[in-house]
Amino acid sequence: MSAARATELRTQLRAWDRAYYLDDAPVVDDATYDAALRELRALEAAQPELIEPDSPTQRVAGGVSGGFSEVRHLLPMLSLANARDDDELMAWDIRLQKLLGETGEAEEPAFVVEPKIDGLALSLVYRDGLLERAVTRGNGEAGEDVTANVRTIRAIPLSIDDPNPPALIEVRGECYIPLEAFRRLNEERLNAGLPVYMNPRNTAAGSLRQLDSSITAERPLSFWSYAIGALEGIAFGSQSMALAWLSERGFPVNPRIQRMVGIEAVREACHAIERDRESLDYDIDGAVVKVDELALQAMLGAVGRDPRWAIAFKFPPTTRTTKLLGIEINVGRTGALNPFAELEPVEVGGVVVRHATLHNEEDINRKDIRVGDTVIVQRAGDVIPQVIGPVLEDRTGAEQVFRMPDDCPACGEPVVKNEEDAKHFCVNLRCPSRDIEGIKHFVARSAMDIDGVGEKLIERLYELELVRRSSDLYALTVADLLPLEGFQETSARNTVEAIAASRARPFGNVLFGLGIPHVGLVTAQAITRAFGSMERLVEAGVEEIAEVDGVGMVIAEAVAAWCADPERQVEVAALAAAGVTLTLSEDELPVEGPFTGMTFVVTGTLAGMSRDEAHAAIERLGGKTTSSVSKATSYLVAGEKAGSKLAKAEQAGVPILDEAAFIVLLGSSS
DNA sequence: CGGCCTCGAGTTCC
DNA sequence: CTCGAGGCCG
């Protein structure tokens, strides 16, 4: 009776593991899975004769091993030659053609293209269908026996799902940590006050070398199989047939692996994998191209360590190490001191990186980043470069621990740091850096949208004392600009006109442009709609301001304090005198339309319109747009290269419109 | 008070 | 884009 139940539970648990790791489609929640596992464990504990070596309960053997013994591989684990670009890939193909031509096989061979996972290569030996031994790659000839730890990896079958398994088969593949799981792991560690892990690859390596396999069991390790090594009692004709065999018998085989004929198709497949690199849940550092037919592989043989029948097409790395030359500081318009890294220029993910943000002093010291360190720099896709942390092995002892300066680097006034704040602040209202940043904010697209007035010009005008505050812009003349570098009659006139044109910007954008702390565009628009004019806002008390939807005491006090400052009052008067809009116009009021009550998020790149145009179209029809996806979102409009928001929308069950569907919806609603 | 949701602020490179 | 924090609802 309980034997039948035990078999049932084992079958069930294996099916769930398979759905989770092979099909990437979990069918039960963790609690249900754990309950079944606990029940099976209880049955097996009551009747130990029911235990089978490949039972899901037998993954963690318990106990601490005394170290790892070195084991020789049955067949050496080869390394791969690299192709760094298309030319090197083509050159490899030409060599193949020549070699095969000499042996009378001149036709274009079939290839298998696979993503090259950035993890750790493992060799898994199955004897009579049962996992006997797992060994790391090591030097290729011999590696470490990590069987006890590998048994805890749920993506790796303890037995081959086949009634007649071969006498012996060596399955090779890559052990890795999925990126999402890695992120969660670090989040948990952060919450627990533990140091965070540097990168998935090193964490996977460290996890496999745990002496206590119950620790390994808690790490989110996974596995992709990609090759066959030693064999007894079975033979394969090709790489693709071997992969199909593995996949049918419960081994995870990467879905991106493809078979194709001809090097041109291979080249395209490599680039397709590179394009999708950011959307994968694991790090890859290239694509592996293999000649499919094993007979051809045998004919081609190897040169030294590198087989001639395979090559690694390498992508530019998204993480690199470089030297941290110094830590500089920007002072933002709010007065926040923002440290950034001055790096020895290094190419990461195809672009040269020189700077990277460092957030705040606490963050720098938590990561233990010191000036002079060799640091790991990351840049995933279009994402901003980050300094992940130092390479501790490269420390010489001459590195300098970073300390925030006591005085503002821009104005020399003392810096203030509140206990509860992460950031240091310059509180000097006349700090030149804060002034300049404030003017930059004023001319920005979402504020006054003044074209032709950029960072460089603002700094120059500030130096010349032509513009010391935003309102001074309106007094600029063509004659003021002409002596400046890069200005001709026409360009000077255009700039003056662009400034003049900004006087018609809606009141909401003007209020935003003033740069009141905590008041962004959305809040500024809410406030202007509630008060209608700057005069009424200035008269209002804190309580009245806090009644505005989305405004609480913190924001209300910031607004009131700003309005009460005499210098700010002079500035507002100057703007009014210049003719800047300080009253609400009708077209700023929310529109009633078919989208009223609906909230949209636009992400990714749209082909036919900019994101701002999409926002405008939605708002014209009465819809609301926000920047983050939640359950309250009615639709996500997803263009090309949509990132994390797409995943979030899928998870939250928010309907997703591609550009075509969005245009249809707009068309049918207008 | 806890847990969402939303907004603000600052960011790099081409 | 991400992080942190303010606002609001239950």
PDB file of C-alpha atoms in Angstrom, chain A residues 326-449:
ATOM      1  CA  GLY A 326      39.500  57.870  -8.372  1.00  0.00           C
ATOM      2  CA  ILE A 327      36.144  58.776  -6.903  1.00  0.00           C
ATOM      3  CA  GLU A 328      34.754  62.157  -7.947  1.00  0.00           C
ATOM      4  CA  ILE A 329      31.642  63.929  -6.772  1.00  0.00           C
ATOM      5  CA  ASN A 330      28.791  65.695  -8.542  1.00  0.00           C
ATOM      6  CA  VAL A 331      26.526  68.015  -6.619  1.00  0.00           C
ATOM      7  CA  GLY A 332      22.953  67.738  -7.914  1.00  0.00           C
ATOM      8  CA  ARG A 333      20.325  70.472  -7.959  1.00  0.00           C
ATOM      9  CA  THR A 334      18.888  69.150  -4.694  1.00  0.00           C
ATOM     10  CA  GLY A 335      22.335  69.477  -3.142  1.00  0.00           C
ATOM     11  CA  ALA A 336      22.869  65.712  -2.977  1.00  0.00           C
ATOM     12  CA  LEU A 337      26.513  64.684  -3.284  1.00  0.00           C
ATOM     13  CA  ASN A 338      26.681  61.929  -5.892  1.00  0.00           C
ATOM     14  CA  PRO A 339      29.957  60.037  -6.020  1.00  0.00           C
ATOM     15  CA  PHE A 340      31.004  58.446  -9.299  1.00  0.00           C
ATOM     16  CA  ALA A 341      33.895  56.230 -10.310  1.00  0.00           C
ATOM     17  CA  GLU A 342      36.676  57.493 -12.532  1.00  0.00           C
ATOM     18  CA  LEU A 343      37.765  54.322 -14.321  1.00  0.00           C
ATOM     19  CA  GLU A 344      40.626  53.343 -16.541  1.00  0.00           C
ATOM     20  CA  PRO A 345      38.717  53.216 -19.861  1.00  0.00           C
ATOM     21  CA  VAL A 346      37.582  49.671 -20.583  1.00  0.00           C
ATOM     22  CA  GLU A 347      35.398  48.152 -23.257  1.00  0.00           C
ATOM     23  CA  VAL A 348      32.342  46.507 -21.756  1.00  0.00           C
ATOM     24  CA  GLY A 349      29.582  45.068 -23.919  1.00  0.00           C
ATOM     25  CA  GLY A 350      30.882  46.900 -26.981  1.00  0.00           C
ATOM     26  CA  VAL A 351      31.278  50.416 -25.571  1.00  0.00           C
ATOM     27  CA  VAL A 352      34.117  52.109 -23.740  1.00  0.00           C
ATOM     28  CA  VAL A 353      33.230  52.883 -20.152  1.00  0.00           C
ATOM     29  CA  ARG A 354      35.022  55.647 -18.237  1.00  0.00           C
ATOM     30  CA  HIS A 355      32.582  56.517 -15.463  1.00  0.00           C
ATOM     31  CA  ALA A 356      30.086  54.694 -13.330  1.00  0.00           C
ATOM     32  CA  THR A 357      27.804  55.863 -10.561  1.00  0.00           C
ATOM     33  CA  LEU A 358      28.568  54.865  -6.987  1.00  0.00           C
ATOM     34  CA  HIS A 359      25.342  56.047  -5.287  1.00  0.00           C
ATOM     35  CA  ASN A 360      26.540  57.009  -1.814  1.00  0.00           C
ATOM     36  CA  GLU A 361      29.258  56.544   0.782  1.00  0.00           C
ATOM     37  CA  GLU A 362      27.516  53.681   2.542  1.00  0.00           C
ATOM     38  CA  ASP A 363      27.155  51.741  -0.686  1.00  0.00           C
ATOM     39  CA  ILE A 364      30.827  52.218  -1.550  1.00  0.00           C
ATOM     40  CA  ASN A 365      31.971  50.979   1.823  1.00  0.00           C
ATOM     41  CA  ARG A 366      29.477  48.119   1.986  1.00  0.00           C
ATOM     42  CA  LYS A 367      30.919  46.854  -1.297  1.00  0.00           C
ATOM     43  CA  ASP A 368      34.379  47.648   0.120  1.00  0.00           C
ATOM     44  CA  ILE A 369      35.410  49.583  -2.974  1.00  0.00           C
ATOM     45  CA  ARG A 370      38.678  51.482  -2.537  1.00  0.00           C
ATOM     46  CA  VAL A 371      40.494  53.912  -4.788  1.00  0.00           C
ATOM     47  CA  GLY A 372      43.223  52.018  -6.624  1.00  0.00           C
ATOM     48  CA  ASP A 373      41.294  48.733  -6.555  1.00  0.00           C
ATOM     49  CA  THR A 374      40.856  46.525  -9.558  1.00  0.00           C
ATOM     50  CA  VAL A 375      37.078  46.497  -9.840  1.00  0.00           C
ATOM     51  CA  ILE A 376      34.491  44.500 -11.741  1.00  0.00           C
ATOM     52  CA  VAL A 377      32.427  46.686 -14.056  1.00  0.00           C
ATOM     53  CA  GLN A 378      29.131  45.501 -15.482  1.00  0.00           C
ATOM     54  CA  ARG A 379      27.039  46.793 -18.333  1.00  0.00           C
ATOM     55  CA  ALA A 380      24.076  44.732 -19.440  1.00  0.00           C
ATOM     56  CA  GLY A 381      22.562  45.930 -22.705  1.00  0.00           C
ATOM     57  CA  ASP A 382      21.666  49.591 -22.621  1.00  0.00           C
ATOM     58  CA  VAL A 383      21.834  49.594 -18.884  1.00  0.00           C
ATOM     59  CA  ILE A 384      24.055  52.052 -17.081  1.00  0.00           C
ATOM     60  CA  PRO A 385      27.514  50.800 -16.108  1.00  0.00           C
ATOM     61  CA  GLN A 386      27.859  49.669 -12.526  1.00  0.00           C
ATOM     62  CA  VAL A 387      30.813  48.908 -10.311  1.00  0.00           C
ATOM     63  CA  ILE A 388      29.994  45.503  -8.852  1.00  0.00           C
ATOM     64  CA  GLY A 389      32.874  45.267  -6.432  1.00  0.00           C
ATOM     65  CA  PRO A 390      36.627  44.926  -5.957  1.00  0.00           C
ATOM     66  CA  VAL A 391      38.828  42.008  -6.977  1.00  0.00           C
ATOM     67  CA  LEU A 392      40.206  41.325  -3.513  1.00  0.00           C
ATOM     68  CA  GLU A 393      43.046  39.107  -4.753  1.00  0.00           C
ATOM     69  CA  ASP A 394      44.522  42.076  -6.593  1.00  0.00           C
ATOM     70  CA  ARG A 395      44.844  44.258  -3.486  1.00  0.00           C
ATOM     71  CA  THR A 396      48.312  45.619  -2.879  1.00  0.00           C
ATOM     72  CA  GLY A 397      47.560  47.437   0.359  1.00  0.00           C
ATOM     73  CA  ALA A 398      48.069  50.847  -1.235  1.00  0.00           C
ATOM     74  CA  GLU A 399      44.325  51.269  -1.886  1.00  0.00           C
ATOM     75  CA  GLN A 400      42.539  54.158  -0.212  1.00  0.00           C
ATOM     76  CA  VAL A 401      39.260  53.782   1.663  1.00  0.00           C
ATOM     77  CA  PHE A 402      36.793  56.404   0.432  1.00  0.00           C
ATOM     78  CA  ARG A 403      35.407  59.084   2.724  1.00  0.00           C
ATOM     79  CA  MET A 404      32.925  61.756   1.756  1.00  0.00           C
ATOM     80  CA  PRO A 405      34.500  65.213   1.991  1.00  0.00           C
ATOM     81  CA  ASP A 406      33.465  67.463   4.875  1.00  0.00           C
ATOM     82  CA  ASP A 407      32.988  70.392   2.516  1.00  0.00           C
ATOM     83  CA  CYS A 408      31.074  70.672  -0.743  1.00  0.00           C
ATOM     84  CA  PRO A 409      33.531  70.234  -3.635  1.00  0.00           C
ATOM     85  CA  ALA A 410      31.664  72.911  -5.609  1.00  0.00           C
ATOM     86  CA  CYS A 411      31.236  75.726  -3.078  1.00  0.00           C
ATOM     87  CA  GLY A 412      33.338  74.733  -0.070  1.00  0.00           C
ATOM     88  CA  GLU A 413      30.474  75.016   2.399  1.00  0.00           C
ATOM     89  CA  PRO A 414      30.166  72.271   5.039  1.00  0.00           C
ATOM     90  CA  VAL A 415      28.314  69.138   3.991  1.00  0.00           C
ATOM     91  CA  VAL A 416      25.341  67.842   5.997  1.00  0.00           C
ATOM     92  CA  LYS A 417      24.482  64.194   6.537  1.00  0.00           C
ATOM     93  CA  ASN A 418      21.392  63.151   8.460  1.00  0.00           C
ATOM     94  CA  GLU A 419      21.506  59.829  10.266  1.00  0.00           C
ATOM     95  CA  GLU A 420      18.408  58.525   8.481  1.00  0.00           C
ATOM     96  CA  ASP A 421      19.530  59.634   5.020  1.00  0.00           C
ATOM     97  CA  ALA A 422      21.780  57.588   2.785  1.00  0.00           C
ATOM     98  CA  LYS A 423      23.090  60.698   1.071  1.00  0.00           C
ATOM     99  CA  HIS A 424      25.239  63.674   2.024  1.00  0.00           C
ATOM    100  CA  PHE A 425      23.884  67.113   1.124  1.00  0.00           C
ATOM    101  CA  CYS A 426      25.249  70.546   0.349  1.00  0.00           C
ATOM    102  CA  VAL A 427      22.668  72.862   1.924  1.00  0.00           C
ATOM    103  CA  ASN A 428      24.070  76.073   0.497  1.00  0.00           C
ATOM    104  CA  LEU A 429      21.308  77.647  -1.613  1.00  0.00           C
ATOM    105  CA  ARG A 430      23.905  79.674  -3.535  1.00  0.00           C
ATOM    106  CA  CYS A 431      26.119  76.689  -4.390  1.00  0.00           C
ATOM    107  CA  PRO A 432      27.185  77.171  -8.039  1.00  0.00           C
ATOM    108  CA  SER A 433      26.827  73.487  -8.836  1.00  0.00           C
ATOM    109  CA  ARG A 434      23.285  73.454  -7.483  1.00  0.00           C
ATOM    110  CA  ASP A 435      22.472  76.624  -9.446  1.00  0.00           C
ATOM    111  CA  ILE A 436      23.794  75.187 -12.699  1.00  0.00           C
ATOM    112  CA  GLU A 437      22.022  71.870 -12.190  1.00  0.00           C
ATOM    113  CA  GLY A 438      18.853  73.804 -11.409  1.00  0.00           C
ATOM    114  CA  ILE A 439      19.057  75.729 -14.685  1.00  0.00           C
ATOM    115  CA  LYS A 440      19.732  72.502 -16.590  1.00  0.00           C
ATOM    116  CA  HIS A 441      16.600  71.096 -15.013  1.00  0.00           C
ATOM    117  CA  PHE A 442      14.636  74.203 -16.006  1.00  0.00           C
ATOM    118  CA  VAL A 443      15.510  73.887 -19.709  1.00  0.00           C
ATOM    119  CA  ALA A 444      14.966  70.104 -19.786  1.00  0.00           C
ATOM    120  CA  ARG A 445      12.505  68.548 -22.202  1.00  0.00           C
ATOM    121  CA  SER A 446       9.834  67.718 -19.625  1.00  0.00           C
ATOM    122  CA  ALA A 447      10.170  71.166 -18.037  1.00  0.00           C
ATOM    123  CA  MET A 448      10.585  74.257 -20.292  1.00  0.00           C
ATOM    124  CA  ASP A 449      11.846  72.226 -23.273  1.00  0.00           C
TER     125      ASP A 449
END
